[in-house]
PDB file of C-alpha atoms and ligand atoms in Angstrom:
ATOM      1  CA  MET A  25    -134.629  19.018  95.726  1.00  0.00           C
ATOM      2  CA  SER A  26    -133.901  21.927  93.458  1.00  0.00           C
ATOM      3  CA  LEU A  27    -131.870  21.651  90.248  1.00  0.00           C
ATOM      4  CA  LEU A  28    -129.506  24.208  88.581  1.00  0.00           C
ATOM      5  CA  VAL A  29    -129.185  23.846  84.840  1.00  0.00           C
ATOM      6  CA  GLY A  30    -126.909  25.708  82.543  1.00  0.00           C
ATOM      7  CA  LEU A  31    -128.358  26.307  79.151  1.00  0.00           C
ATOM      8  CA  THR A  32    -126.111  27.377  76.366  1.00  0.00           C
ATOM      9  CA  GLY A  33    -125.267  27.234  72.655  1.00  0.00           C
ATOM     10  CA  GLY A  34    -123.940  29.484  69.873  1.00  0.00           C
ATOM     11  CA  ILE A  35    -125.100  32.978  69.142  1.00  0.00           C
ATOM     12  CA  GLY A  36    -128.712  33.075  67.736  1.00  0.00           C
ATOM     13  CA  SER A  37    -129.129  29.099  68.391  1.00  0.00           C
ATOM     14  CA  GLY A  38    -132.315  29.768  70.244  1.00  0.00           C
ATOM     15  CA  LYS A  39    -131.314  29.736  73.922  1.00  0.00           C
ATOM     16  CA  THR A  40    -133.592  32.426  74.825  1.00  0.00           C
ATOM     17  CA  LEU A  41    -136.541  30.848  73.071  1.00  0.00           C
ATOM     18  CA  ALA A  42    -135.905  27.360  74.623  1.00  0.00           C
ATOM     19  CA  ALA A  43    -135.772  29.288  78.012  1.00  0.00           C
ATOM     20  CA  SER A  44    -139.127  30.856  77.438  1.00  0.00           C
ATOM     21  CA  PHE A  45    -140.584  27.366  76.801  1.00  0.00           C
ATOM     22  CA  PHE A  46    -139.018  25.955  80.007  1.00  0.00           C
ATOM     23  CA  LYS A  47    -140.406  29.024  81.831  1.00  0.00           C
ATOM     24  CA  GLU A  48    -143.976  28.056  80.307  1.00  0.00           C
ATOM     25  CA  LEU A  49    -143.534  24.675  82.022  1.00  0.00           C
ATOM     26  CA  GLY A  50    -142.778  26.124  85.345  1.00  0.00           C
ATOM     27  CA  ALA A  51    -138.888  26.451  85.223  1.00  0.00           C
ATOM     28  CA  TYR A  52    -137.337  29.742  86.592  1.00  0.00           C
ATOM     29  CA  ILE A  53    -135.056  31.528  84.363  1.00  0.00           C
ATOM     30  CA  ILE A  54    -131.772  33.404  85.264  1.00  0.00           C
ATOM     31  CA  ASP A  55    -130.556  35.482  82.287  1.00  0.00           C
ATOM     32  CA  ALA A  56    -126.862  35.824  82.422  1.00  0.00           C
ATOM     33  CA  ASP A  57    -126.735  38.372  79.895  1.00  0.00           C
ATOM     34  CA  GLN A  58    -129.184  40.601  81.758  1.00  0.00           C
ATOM     35  CA  LEU A  59    -127.401  40.179  84.960  1.00  0.00           C
ATOM     36  CA  SER A  60    -124.005  41.129  83.166  1.00  0.00           C
ATOM     37  CA  ARG A  61    -125.818  44.202  81.878  1.00  0.00           C
ATOM     38  CA  ASN A  62    -126.990  45.177  85.391  1.00  0.00           C
ATOM     39  CA  LEU A  63    -123.413  44.603  86.639  1.00  0.00           C
ATOM     40  CA  VAL A  64    -121.946  47.541  84.368  1.00  0.00           C
ATOM     41  CA  ARG A  65    -124.548  50.132  85.116  1.00  0.00           C
ATOM     42  CA  PRO A  66    -123.250  53.372  86.352  1.00  0.00           C
ATOM     43  CA  GLY A  67    -122.090  53.298  89.937  1.00  0.00           C
ATOM     44  CA  GLN A  68    -121.370  49.425  90.064  1.00  0.00           C
ATOM     45  CA  THR A  69    -118.039  48.181  90.980  1.00  0.00           C
ATOM     46  CA  ALA A  70    -117.815  46.327  87.632  1.00  0.00           C
ATOM     47  CA  LEU A  71    -118.001  49.354  85.606  1.00  0.00           C
ATOM     48  CA  ASN A  72    -115.507  51.312  88.049  1.00  0.00           C
ATOM     49  CA  GLU A  73    -113.044  48.380  87.237  1.00  0.00           C
ATOM     50  CA  ILE A  74    -113.647  48.503  83.563  1.00  0.00           C
ATOM     51  CA  VAL A  75    -113.143  52.212  83.457  1.00  0.00           C
ATOM     52  CA  GLU A  76    -109.859  51.923  85.521  1.00  0.00           C
ATOM     53  CA  TYR A  77    -108.375  49.662  83.059  1.00  0.00           C
ATOM     54  CA  PHE A  78    -110.004  50.561  79.700  1.00  0.00           C
ATOM     55  CA  GLY A  79    -110.064  54.174  80.347  1.00  0.00           C
ATOM     56  CA  GLN A  80    -112.759  57.043  80.524  1.00  0.00           C
ATOM     57  CA  ASP A  81    -113.155  56.678  76.774  1.00  0.00           C
ATOM     58  CA  ILE A  82    -115.035  53.515  77.161  1.00  0.00           C
ATOM     59  CA  LEU A  83    -118.029  55.517  78.480  1.00  0.00           C
ATOM     60  CA  ASP A  84    -120.320  57.436  76.412  1.00  0.00           C
ATOM     61  CA  ASP A  85    -121.210  61.162  77.126  1.00  0.00           C
ATOM     62  CA  LYS A  86    -124.014  59.985  79.663  1.00  0.00           C
ATOM     63  CA  GLY A  87    -121.539  58.027  81.600  1.00  0.00           C
ATOM     64  CA  ASN A  88    -122.964  54.695  80.313  1.00  0.00           C
ATOM     65  CA  LEU A  89    -120.610  51.918  79.125  1.00  0.00           C
ATOM     66  CA  ASN A  90    -120.225  51.944  75.329  1.00  0.00           C
ATOM     67  CA  ARG A  91    -120.729  48.324  74.798  1.00  0.00           C
ATOM     68  CA  GLY A  92    -120.173  48.451  71.080  1.00  0.00           C
ATOM     69  CA  LYS A  93    -116.718  50.164  71.694  1.00  0.00           C
ATOM     70  CA  LEU A  94    -115.609  47.605  74.399  1.00  0.00           C
ATOM     71  CA  ALA A  95    -116.896  44.715  72.118  1.00  0.00           C
ATOM     72  CA  LYS A  96    -114.670  45.951  69.294  1.00  0.00           C
ATOM     73  CA  ILE A  97    -111.588  46.075  71.595  1.00  0.00           C
ATOM     74  CA  VAL A  98    -111.996  42.696  73.183  1.00  0.00           C
ATOM     75  CA  PHE A  99    -112.766  40.862  69.903  1.00  0.00           C
ATOM     76  CA  GLN A 100    -109.671  42.169  68.438  1.00  0.00           C
ATOM     77  CA  ASN A 101    -107.280  41.369  71.289  1.00  0.00           C
ATOM     78  CA  SER A 102    -107.455  38.250  73.451  1.00  0.00           C
ATOM     79  CA  LYS A 103    -105.451  39.825  76.352  1.00  0.00           C
ATOM     80  CA  GLU A 104    -108.097  42.594  76.736  1.00  0.00           C
ATOM     81  CA  LYS A 105    -110.868  40.171  76.574  1.00  0.00           C
ATOM     82  CA  ALA A 106    -109.291  38.144  79.301  1.00  0.00           C
ATOM     83  CA  VAL A 107    -109.158  41.362  81.404  1.00  0.00           C
ATOM     84  CA  LEU A 108    -112.793  42.026  80.772  1.00  0.00           C
ATOM     85  CA  GLU A 109    -113.814  38.432  81.736  1.00  0.00           C
ATOM     86  CA  ASN A 110    -111.688  38.439  84.826  1.00  0.00           C
ATOM     87  CA  ILE A 111    -113.694  41.494  85.955  1.00  0.00           C
ATOM     88  CA  LEU A 112    -117.132  40.228  85.038  1.00  0.00           C
ATOM     89  CA  HIS A 113    -117.487  36.374  85.214  1.00  0.00           C
ATOM     90  CA  PRO A 114    -116.851  36.169  89.031  1.00  0.00           C
ATOM     91  CA  LYS A 115    -119.473  38.707  89.668  1.00  0.00           C
ATOM     92  CA  ILE A 116    -121.791  37.052  87.308  1.00  0.00           C
ATOM     93  CA  PHE A 117    -121.276  33.722  88.972  1.00  0.00           C
ATOM     94  CA  LYS A 118    -121.866  35.389  92.403  1.00  0.00           C
ATOM     95  CA  LYS A 119    -125.207  36.906  91.105  1.00  0.00           C
ATOM     96  CA  GLU A 120    -126.300  33.637  89.565  1.00  0.00           C
ATOM     97  CA  GLN A 121    -125.665  31.901  92.723  1.00  0.00           C
ATOM     98  CA  GLU A 122    -127.676  34.517  94.889  1.00  0.00           C
ATOM     99  CA  GLU A 123    -130.642  34.453  92.540  1.00  0.00           C
ATOM    100  CA  PHE A 124    -130.614  30.591  92.667  1.00  0.00           C
ATOM    101  CA  LEU A 125    -130.575  30.782  96.615  1.00  0.00           C
ATOM    102  CA  LYS A 126    -133.386  33.370  96.578  1.00  0.00           C
ATOM    103  CA  ILE A 127    -135.494  31.018  94.275  1.00  0.00           C
ATOM    104  CA  CYS A 128    -134.750  27.943  96.364  1.00  0.00           C
ATOM    105  CA  ALA A 129    -135.745  29.870  99.426  1.00  0.00           C
ATOM    106  CA  HIS A 130    -139.492  29.999  98.431  1.00  0.00           C
ATOM    107  CA  ASP A 131    -139.593  26.795  96.098  1.00  0.00           C
ATOM    108  CA  ALA A 132    -137.465  23.889  97.339  1.00  0.00           C
ATOM    109  CA  SER A 133    -138.024  21.855  94.269  1.00  0.00           C
ATOM    110  CA  ALA A 134    -137.322  24.598  91.786  1.00  0.00           C
ATOM    111  CA  ILE A 135    -135.887  23.748  88.276  1.00  0.00           C
ATOM    112  CA  VAL A 136    -133.614  26.661  87.734  1.00  0.00           C
ATOM    113  CA  ILE A 137    -132.256  27.353  84.276  1.00  0.00           C
ATOM    114  CA  ILE A 138    -129.364  29.900  83.520  1.00  0.00           C
ATOM    115  CA  ASP A 139    -129.347  31.096  80.050  1.00  0.00           C
ATOM    116  CA  ALA A 140    -125.885  31.833  79.320  1.00  0.00           C
ATOM    117  CA  ALA A 141    -124.052  32.298  75.925  1.00  0.00           C
ATOM    118  CA  LEU A 142    -120.559  31.693  77.671  1.00  0.00           C
ATOM    119  CA  LEU A 143    -121.410  29.021  80.082  1.00  0.00           C
ATOM    120  CA  ILE A 144    -118.783  26.706  79.149  1.00  0.00           C
ATOM    121  CA  GLU A 145    -116.077  29.453  78.000  1.00  0.00           C
ATOM    122  CA  SER A 146    -116.446  31.209  81.441  1.00  0.00           C
ATOM    123  CA  GLY A 147    -115.983  27.982  83.365  1.00  0.00           C
ATOM    124  CA  ASN A 148    -119.525  28.341  84.947  1.00  0.00           C
ATOM    125  CA  TYR A 149    -120.649  24.949  83.633  1.00  0.00           C
ATOM    126  CA  LYS A 150    -118.949  23.697  86.795  1.00  0.00           C
ATOM    127  CA  HIS A 151    -121.296  25.242  89.050  1.00  0.00           C
ATOM    128  CA  VAL A 152    -124.425  23.802  87.498  1.00  0.00           C
ATOM    129  CA  ASN A 153    -125.976  20.416  87.953  1.00  0.00           C
ATOM    130  CA  LYS A 154    -126.638  19.811  84.316  1.00  0.00           C
ATOM    131  CA  VAL A 155    -125.801  21.390  80.988  1.00  0.00           C
ATOM    132  CA  ILE A 156    -127.939  21.685  78.065  1.00  0.00           C
ATOM    133  CA  VAL A 157    -126.660  22.768  74.624  1.00  0.00           C
ATOM    134  CA  VAL A 158    -129.025  24.157  71.885  1.00  0.00           C
ATOM    135  CA  ARG A 159    -127.651  23.034  68.677  1.00  0.00           C
ATOM    136  CA  SER A 160    -128.512  24.876  65.515  1.00  0.00           C
ATOM    137  CA  ASN A 161    -126.730  24.956  62.018  1.00  0.00           C
ATOM    138  CA  GLU A 162    -124.456  28.119  61.289  1.00  0.00           C
ATOM    139  CA  GLU A 163    -126.844  29.218  58.387  1.00  0.00           C
ATOM    140  CA  SER A 164    -129.873  29.463  60.675  1.00  0.00           C
ATOM    141  CA  GLN A 165    -127.939  31.086  63.504  1.00  0.00           C
ATOM    142  CA  ILE A 166    -126.878  33.786  60.990  1.00  0.00           C
ATOM    143  CA  GLN A 167    -130.142  34.232  59.487  1.00  0.00           C
ATOM    144  CA  ARG A 168    -131.983  34.615  62.820  1.00  0.00           C
ATOM    145  CA  ILE A 169    -129.457  37.243  64.045  1.00  0.00           C
ATOM    146  CA  LEU A 170    -129.754  39.133  61.060  1.00  0.00           C
ATOM    147  CA  SER A 171    -133.492  39.199  61.035  1.00  0.00           C
ATOM    148  CA  ARG A 172    -133.257  40.413  64.534  1.00  0.00           C
ATOM    149  CA  ASN A 173    -131.432  43.536  63.142  1.00  0.00           C
ATOM    150  CA  ASP A 174    -129.069  44.036  65.916  1.00  0.00           C
ATOM    151  CA  PHE A 175    -125.923  43.062  64.268  1.00  0.00           C
ATOM    152  CA  SER A 176    -124.378  43.413  60.859  1.00  0.00           C
ATOM    153  CA  PHE A 177    -123.105  40.225  58.969  1.00  0.00           C
ATOM    154  CA  ASP A 178    -119.649  40.870  59.717  1.00  0.00           C
ATOM    155  CA  GLU A 179    -120.439  41.452  63.505  1.00  0.00           C
ATOM    156  CA  VAL A 180    -122.253  38.085  63.564  1.00  0.00           C
ATOM    157  CA  LYS A 181    -119.289  36.322  62.168  1.00  0.00           C
ATOM    158  CA  THR A 182    -116.853  37.984  64.523  1.00  0.00           C
ATOM    159  CA  ARG A 183    -118.946  36.973  67.471  1.00  0.00           C
ATOM    160  CA  MET A 184    -119.326  33.426  66.123  1.00  0.00           C
ATOM    161  CA  ASN A 185    -115.580  33.149  65.641  1.00  0.00           C
ATOM    162  CA  ASN A 186    -115.217  34.370  69.179  1.00  0.00           C
ATOM    163  CA  GLN A 187    -117.196  31.692  70.838  1.00  0.00           C
ATOM    164  CA  MET A 188    -116.250  27.970  71.506  1.00  0.00           C
ATOM    165  CA  SER A 189    -117.150  25.753  68.407  1.00  0.00           C
ATOM    166  CA  LEU A 190    -120.436  23.823  68.775  1.00  0.00           C
ATOM    167  CA  ASP A 191    -118.463  20.566  68.574  1.00  0.00           C
ATOM    168  CA  ASN A 192    -116.544  21.497  71.708  1.00  0.00           C
ATOM    169  CA  LYS A 193    -119.594  22.891  73.494  1.00  0.00           C
ATOM    170  CA  ILE A 194    -121.480  19.538  72.915  1.00  0.00           C
ATOM    171  CA  GLU A 195    -118.615  17.578  74.686  1.00  0.00           C
ATOM    172  CA  TYR A 196    -119.808  19.230  77.958  1.00  0.00           C
ATOM    173  CA  ALA A 197    -123.638  18.540  77.294  1.00  0.00           C
ATOM    174  CA  ASP A 198    -125.813  16.461  79.267  1.00  0.00           C
ATOM    175  CA  PHE A 199    -128.630  17.113  76.955  1.00  0.00           C
ATOM    176  CA  ILE A 200    -128.781  18.749  73.339  1.00  0.00           C
ATOM    177  CA  LEU A 201    -131.809  20.532  72.135  1.00  0.00           C
ATOM    178  CA  ASP A 202    -131.836  20.481  68.271  1.00  0.00           C
ATOM    179  CA  ASN A 203    -133.196  23.725  66.837  1.00  0.00           C
ATOM    180  CA  ASP A 204    -132.820  23.551  62.971  1.00  0.00           C
ATOM    181  CA  LEU A 205    -136.656  23.282  62.354  1.00  0.00           C
ATOM    182  CA  GLN A 206    -139.661  25.446  63.413  1.00  0.00           C
ATOM    183  CA  GLN A 207    -140.127  26.906  66.813  1.00  0.00           C
ATOM    184  CA  ALA A 208    -142.814  24.315  67.513  1.00  0.00           C
ATOM    185  CA  ASP A 209    -140.280  21.591  66.978  1.00  0.00           C
ATOM    186  CA  LEU A 210    -138.126  23.272  69.584  1.00  0.00           C
ATOM    187  CA  ARG A 211    -141.052  23.435  72.118  1.00  0.00           C
ATOM    188  CA  LYS A 212    -141.775  19.790  71.732  1.00  0.00           C
ATOM    189  CA  ARG A 213    -138.167  19.035  72.369  1.00  0.00           C
ATOM    190  CA  VAL A 214    -138.186  21.107  75.464  1.00  0.00           C
ATOM    191  CA  GLU A 215    -141.563  19.448  76.584  1.00  0.00           C
ATOM    192  CA  GLU A 216    -139.791  16.236  76.320  1.00  0.00           C
ATOM    193  CA  LEU A 217    -136.734  17.132  78.051  1.00  0.00           C
ATOM    194  CA  TYR A 218    -138.432  18.885  81.055  1.00  0.00           C
ATOM    195  CA  PRO A 219    -139.956  15.719  82.577  1.00  0.00           C
ATOM    196  CA  LYS A 220    -136.362  14.257  82.717  1.00  0.00           C
ATOM    197  CA  LEU A 221    -134.995  17.443  84.548  1.00  0.00           C
ATOM    198  CA  LEU A 222    -138.012  16.993  87.115  1.00  0.00           C
ATOM    199  CA  SER A 223    -137.165  13.328  87.791  1.00  0.00           C
ATOM    200  CA  ILE A 224    -133.434  14.228  88.087  1.00  0.00           C
ATOM    201  CA  SER A 225    -134.343  16.851  90.687  1.00  0.00           C
ATOM    202  CA  LYS A 226    -136.606  14.429  92.593  1.00  0.00           C
ATOM    203  CA  THR A 227    -133.739  11.757  92.798  1.00  0.00           C
ATOM    204  CA  ARG A 228    -131.214  14.274  93.970  1.00  0.00           C
TER     205      ARG A 228
HETATM  206  P1  ATP B  20    -128.265  35.234  71.450  1.00  0.00           P
HETATM  207  O1  ATP B  20    -127.000  34.487  71.458  1.00  0.00           O
HETATM  208  O2  ATP B  20    -128.274  36.285  70.636  1.00  0.00           O
HETATM  209  O3  ATP B  20    -128.612  35.490  72.924  1.00  0.00           O
HETATM  210  P2  ATP B  20    -130.090  33.079  71.589  1.00  0.00           P
HETATM  211  O4  ATP B  20    -129.391  31.716  71.199  1.00  0.00           O
HETATM  212  O5  ATP B  20    -130.574  33.517  72.774  1.00  0.00           O
HETATM  213  O6  ATP B  20    -129.503  34.375  70.831  1.00  0.00           O
HETATM  214  P3  ATP B  20    -132.814  33.381  70.553  1.00  0.00           P
HETATM  215  O7  ATP B  20    -132.823  34.824  71.040  1.00  0.00           O
HETATM  216  O8  ATP B  20    -133.575  32.423  71.134  1.00  0.00           O
HETATM  217  O9  ATP B  20    -131.399  32.936  70.413  1.00  0.00           O
HETATM  218  O10 ATP B  20    -133.185  33.224  68.808  1.00  0.00           O
HETATM  219  C1  ATP B  20    -132.836  34.308  67.987  1.00  0.00           C
HETATM  220  C2  ATP B  20    -133.784  34.578  67.270  1.00  0.00           C
HETATM  221  O11 ATP B  20    -134.192  33.511  66.129  1.00  0.00           O
HETATM  222  C3  ATP B  20    -135.072  35.039  67.783  1.00  0.00           C
HETATM  223  O12 ATP B  20    -135.754  36.091  67.315  1.00  0.00           O
HETATM  224  C4  ATP B  20    -135.825  33.826  67.850  1.00  0.00           C
HETATM  225  O13 ATP B  20    -137.210  34.148  67.898  1.00  0.00           O
HETATM  226  C5  ATP B  20    -135.592  33.210  66.608  1.00  0.00           C
HETATM  227  N1  ATP B  20    -135.778  31.800  66.569  1.00  0.00           N
HETATM  228  C6  ATP B  20    -135.076  30.823  67.309  1.00  0.00           C
HETATM  229  N2  ATP B  20    -135.349  29.551  66.867  1.00  0.00           N
HETATM  230  C7  ATP B  20    -136.063  29.633  65.849  1.00  0.00           C
HETATM  231  C8  ATP B  20    -136.713  28.616  65.094  1.00  0.00           C
HETATM  232  N3  ATP B  20    -136.561  27.293  65.129  1.00  0.00           N
HETATM  233  N4  ATP B  20    -137.381  29.017  63.903  1.00  0.00           N
HETATM  234  C9  ATP B  20    -137.623  30.394  63.708  1.00  0.00           C
HETATM  235  N5  ATP B  20    -136.952  31.498  64.399  1.00  0.00           N
HETATM  236  C10 ATP B  20    -136.375  30.990  65.661  1.00  0.00           C
END
């Protein structure tokens, strides 16, 4: 039978890299971040709801969501963050379920992995069969994100402080993937874990 697995961990912990290794082994990947970006494209209900609450100023001059501006608002105010999450999370769950069913329709024994930074915080861990947490030390996380050059040091710190602590996330984990060493080590750990997921899917 198919198996739906949530893959999470802190910012820059190596979720996407781990997902790419699972993909090489035959798993299907659903990228929650990509789904959420698609949901806020112009014309989408979610964007209309965001504009209704946060105002037209949240759009840039081309009518696209100004993600940086929105991030600044929600990271400074937990009430605003909750409003945004209430708009987005149910729609993301729905899309994930739709994608999962689509995959299962053509592969009844699919291992489907949702790469989702906020799997636990959003409550979506309740909708998956197993949870994997990628564990990495804070220093590596910061260095990796900074070398990717999409955030400043302060932005990385703010995002880290806004996520649930790693220790807390681990309480929800069925499996932990350590990613403190080289990429090849993470690949090896993924290769060790994948057969376990396959055997769980067969006994379901
Ligand atoms: P985000 O939370 O931003 O989505 P993520 O958890 O998905 O991040 P990745 O994108 O997989 O993390 O990794 C962050 C960066 O660090 C990427 O450029 C990735 O190639 C690199 N990276 C991940 N693991 C390692 C490692 N063990 N050694 C060296 N670089 C790594």
